[in-house]
């Protein structure tokens, strides 16, 4: 699973940030219009507070302090019914200095690439796991048996569960990994599940191919 992903993920992130900035600008514009339309009314003298307590509430800077922004959600659990995976914990994954994805240290769990899209947001959310080790099968040992129409659910740290439906399952040589298709921007919320596959090179001690499952957003609950 040694795939360079940092550049495409940054492009996808810039795309999501650009949309967010545009949305914020629209909200500011609407607020500006509303404030402008009430300027005359606000020049009149405000009514006196009914009592000292209400006066204190109007002037107390603590009472007027803005609320903290919500914490950005992350992927925490994975369900793949066809593979017998139920509420399996997801670990956060990153990339090394050269931009290569660092797989989970354990073969028993998969990991979410934290720089990819949060599941349910526009863009590809990337989850990777091992196929096996010398000790036995890994969490994605039978990933290549998934079929179009199979369901996958990803739990988020904010309590939302996002449901995806498999659309494609491919096995490709590692030197022909479709980086653009896996990590590049997508028109909607999508999911990628990645592991190793194909023949095992005993001399190099690695698999020669990658299994890639693509899925699209269905619903959230």
Coordinates of C-alpha atoms in Angstrom, one line a residue:
X1 CA 0.0 0.0 0.0
X2 CA 3.0 2.4 -0.6
X3 CA 1.2 5.1 -2.5
X4 CA 1.9 8.8 -2.8
X5 CA -1.2 10.6 -1.7
X6 CA -0.2 14.0 -0.2
X7 CA -0.5 16.2 -3.2
X8 CA -3.9 14.9 -4.4
X9 CA -5.2 15.1 -0.8
X10 CA -4.1 18.7 -0.5
X11 CA -5.9 19.5 -3.7
X12 CA -9.1 17.8 -2.4
X13 CA -8.8 19.7 0.9
X14 CA -8.4 23.0 -0.9
X15 CA -11.5 22.2 -2.9
X16 CA -13.5 21.5 0.3
X17 CA -12.0 24.7 1.9
X18 CA -12.9 26.8 -1.1
X19 CA -16.5 25.6 -0.9
X20 CA -16.6 26.4 2.8
X21 CA -15.1 29.9 2.3
X22 CA -17.7 30.6 -0.3
X23 CA -20.5 29.5 2.0
X24 CA -19.1 31.7 4.8
X25 CA -18.9 34.7 2.4
X26 CA -22.6 34.2 1.5
X27 CA -23.6 34.1 5.1
X28 CA -21.6 37.3 5.8
X29 CA -23.3 39.1 2.9
X30 CA -26.7 38.1 4.1
X31 CA -25.9 39.4 7.6
X32 CA -24.5 42.6 6.2
X33 CA -27.8 43.3 4.3
X34 CA -29.9 42.5 7.4
X35 CA -27.8 44.8 9.6
X36 CA -28.0 47.5 7.0
X37 CA -31.7 47.3 6.9
X38 CA -32.0 47.8 10.7
X39 CA -29.5 50.6 11.1
X40 CA -32.2 53.3 11.5
X41 CA -34.0 51.3 14.1
X42 CA -30.8 50.8 16.1
X43 CA -30.1 54.5 16.4
X44 CA -33.1 54.9 18.7
X45 CA -32.5 54.7 22.5
X46 CA -32.7 51.1 23.9
X47 CA -35.3 50.6 26.6
X48 CA -34.0 50.5 30.1
X49 CA -33.5 47.1 31.7
X50 CA -36.3 45.9 33.9
X51 CA -33.9 45.3 36.8
X52 CA -30.3 45.2 37.9
X53 CA -29.9 41.5 37.0
X54 CA -31.1 42.0 33.4
X55 CA -28.8 45.0 33.1
X56 CA -25.8 42.9 34.3
X57 CA -26.7 40.3 31.7
X58 CA -26.6 42.9 28.9
X59 CA -23.2 44.2 29.9
X60 CA -21.5 41.0 31.1
X61 CA -18.8 40.1 28.5
X62 CA -18.9 36.5 29.6
X63 CA -22.6 36.2 28.7
X64 CA -21.9 37.5 25.2
X65 CA -18.8 35.3 24.6
X66 CA -19.1 33.2 21.4
X67 CA -19.6 29.5 21.8
X68 CA -16.7 27.2 20.8
X69 CA -16.7 25.7 17.3
X70 CA -17.7 22.1 17.1
X71 CA -14.9 19.6 17.0
X72 CA -14.2 18.2 13.5
X73 CA -15.3 14.6 13.3
X74 CA -13.1 11.7 12.4
X75 CA -13.7 8.0 11.5
X76 CA -13.7 5.7 14.5
X77 CA -15.4 2.4 13.6
X78 CA -15.9 0.2 10.5
X79 CA -18.7 -2.3 9.6
X80 CA -18.4 -4.6 6.5
X81 CA -21.1 -7.2 7.0
X82 CA -20.0 -9.5 4.1
X83 CA -16.5 -9.7 5.7
X84 CA -17.9 -10.3 9.2
X85 CA -16.5 -6.9 10.4
X86 CA -18.7 -5.3 13.0
X87 CA -17.8 -2.1 14.9
X88 CA -14.1 -2.7 14.4
X89 CA -12.0 0.2 15.8
X90 CA -10.3 2.5 13.2
X91 CA -7.0 4.0 13.9
X92 CA -5.8 7.3 12.4
X93 CA -3.2 7.0 9.6
X94 CA -0.8 9.5 8.2
X95 CA 1.9 9.7 5.5
X96 CA 5.7 9.7 5.8
X97 CA 8.0 12.5 4.7
X98 CA 7.8 11.4 1.1
X99 CA 4.0 11.3 1.1
X100 CA 3.6 7.5 1.3
X101 CA 0.7 6.2 3.3
X102 CA 1.8 4.5 6.6
X103 CA -0.3 1.4 7.2
X104 CA -1.7 0.3 10.6
X105 CA 0.9 -1.3 12.9
X106 CA -1.6 -4.1 13.7
X107 CA -3.1 -6.4 11.1
X108 CA -6.3 -6.7 13.3
X109 CA -7.6 -3.2 12.6
X110 CA -7.9 -0.9 9.6
X111 CA -7.0 2.8 9.6
X112 CA -8.6 6.0 8.3
X113 CA -6.2 8.3 6.4
X114 CA -6.9 11.4 8.6
X115 CA -5.9 13.8 5.8
X116 CA -8.6 12.4 3.5
X117 CA -12.2 13.4 3.6
X118 CA -14.2 12.8 6.8
X119 CA -16.7 10.1 5.9
X120 CA -19.9 11.7 4.6
X121 CA -18.2 14.8 3.4
X122 CA -17.5 15.5 -0.3
X123 CA -14.3 13.8 -1.4
X124 CA -12.8 10.3 -1.0
X125 CA -12.4 9.0 2.5
X126 CA -9.6 6.4 2.5
X127 CA -9.4 3.4 4.8
X128 CA -6.5 0.9 4.6
X129 CA -5.8 -2.4 6.3
X130 CA -3.5 -5.4 6.0
X131 CA -4.5 -8.5 4.1
X132 CA -2.5 -10.8 6.4
X133 CA 0.9 -11.4 8.2
X134 CA 3.0 -14.5 9.1
X135 CA 0.6 -14.9 12.0
X136 CA -2.5 -15.3 9.9
X137 CA -5.2 -13.3 8.1
X138 CA -5.6 -9.6 8.6
X139 CA -8.8 -7.5 8.8
X140 CA -9.0 -7.1 5.0
X141 CA -8.0 -10.7 4.2
X142 CA -11.2 -11.2 2.0
X143 CA -11.6 -7.6 0.8
X144 CA -11.4 -8.8 -2.8
X145 CA -14.6 -10.8 -2.3
X146 CA -16.8 -7.7 -1.9
X147 CA -19.3 -7.1 -4.7
X148 CA -21.1 -4.1 -6.1
X149 CA -24.1 -3.5 -3.9
X150 CA -22.5 -4.6 -0.7
X151 CA -22.8 -2.1 2.2
X152 CA -20.1 -0.6 4.3
X153 CA -20.7 1.7 7.4
X154 CA -18.2 4.0 9.0
X155 CA -18.9 5.4 12.5
X156 CA -17.6 8.9 13.2
X157 CA -16.4 10.5 16.4
X158 CA -19.5 12.8 16.5
X159 CA -21.8 9.8 16.8
X160 CA -22.9 9.8 13.1
X161 CA -22.8 6.6 11.1
X162 CA -22.3 7.0 7.4
X163 CA -23.5 4.2 5.0
X164 CA -21.8 3.5 1.7
X165 CA -22.6 1.1 -1.1
X166 CA -19.8 -0.7 -3.0
X167 CA -19.6 0.2 -6.7
X168 CA -16.4 -1.3 -7.9
X169 CA -13.7 -3.8 -6.7
X170 CA -10.4 -4.0 -8.6
X171 CA -7.0 -5.5 -8.2
X172 CA -4.1 -3.6 -9.8
X173 CA -0.2 -4.0 -9.9
X174 CA 1.4 -1.8 -7.3
X175 CA 3.4 0.0 -10.0
X176 CA 0.1 0.9 -11.8
X177 CA -1.8 2.2 -8.8
X178 CA -4.5 4.6 -9.9
X179 CA -3.5 7.4 -7.7
X180 CA -5.8 10.0 -9.3
X181 CA -8.9 7.9 -9.0
X182 CA -8.2 6.8 -5.4
X183 CA -7.1 10.1 -3.9
X184 CA -8.2 12.8 -6.3
X185 CA -11.3 15.0 -5.8
X186 CA -14.7 13.4 -6.3
X187 CA -18.1 15.0 -7.0
X188 CA -19.7 13.5 -3.8
X189 CA -18.9 11.7 -0.6
X190 CA -17.1 8.5 -1.5
X191 CA -15.1 5.7 0.2
X192 CA -12.0 3.8 -0.7
X193 CA -10.9 0.5 1.0
X194 CA -7.4 -0.6 0.2
X195 CA -5.2 -3.6 1.0
X196 CA -2.6 -5.8 -0.6
X197 CA -3.4 -8.7 -2.9
X198 CA -2.3 -10.8 -5.8
X199 CA 0.9 -13.0 -5.7
X200 CA 3.3 -12.8 -2.8
X201 CA 6.9 -12.1 -3.6
X202 CA 8.8 -14.2 -1.0
X203 CA 12.1 -12.7 -2.0
X204 CA 10.9 -9.1 -1.6
X205 CA 8.5 -10.2 1.2
X206 CA 5.6 -8.2 -0.2
X207 CA 2.5 -8.6 -2.3
X208 CA 2.7 -7.4 -5.9
X209 CA -0.8 -6.0 -6.3
X210 CA -3.4 -3.8 -4.5
X211 CA -7.1 -4.5 -3.9
X212 CA -9.1 -1.3 -4.1
X213 CA -12.8 -1.1 -3.3
X214 CA -14.8 2.0 -4.2
X215 CA -18.1 2.9 -2.6
X216 CA -20.5 5.9 -2.7
X217 CA -22.6 7.6 -0.1
X218 CA -26.0 6.2 0.6
X219 CA -27.2 7.8 3.9
X220 CA -26.2 8.9 7.4
X221 CA -27.8 8.0 10.7

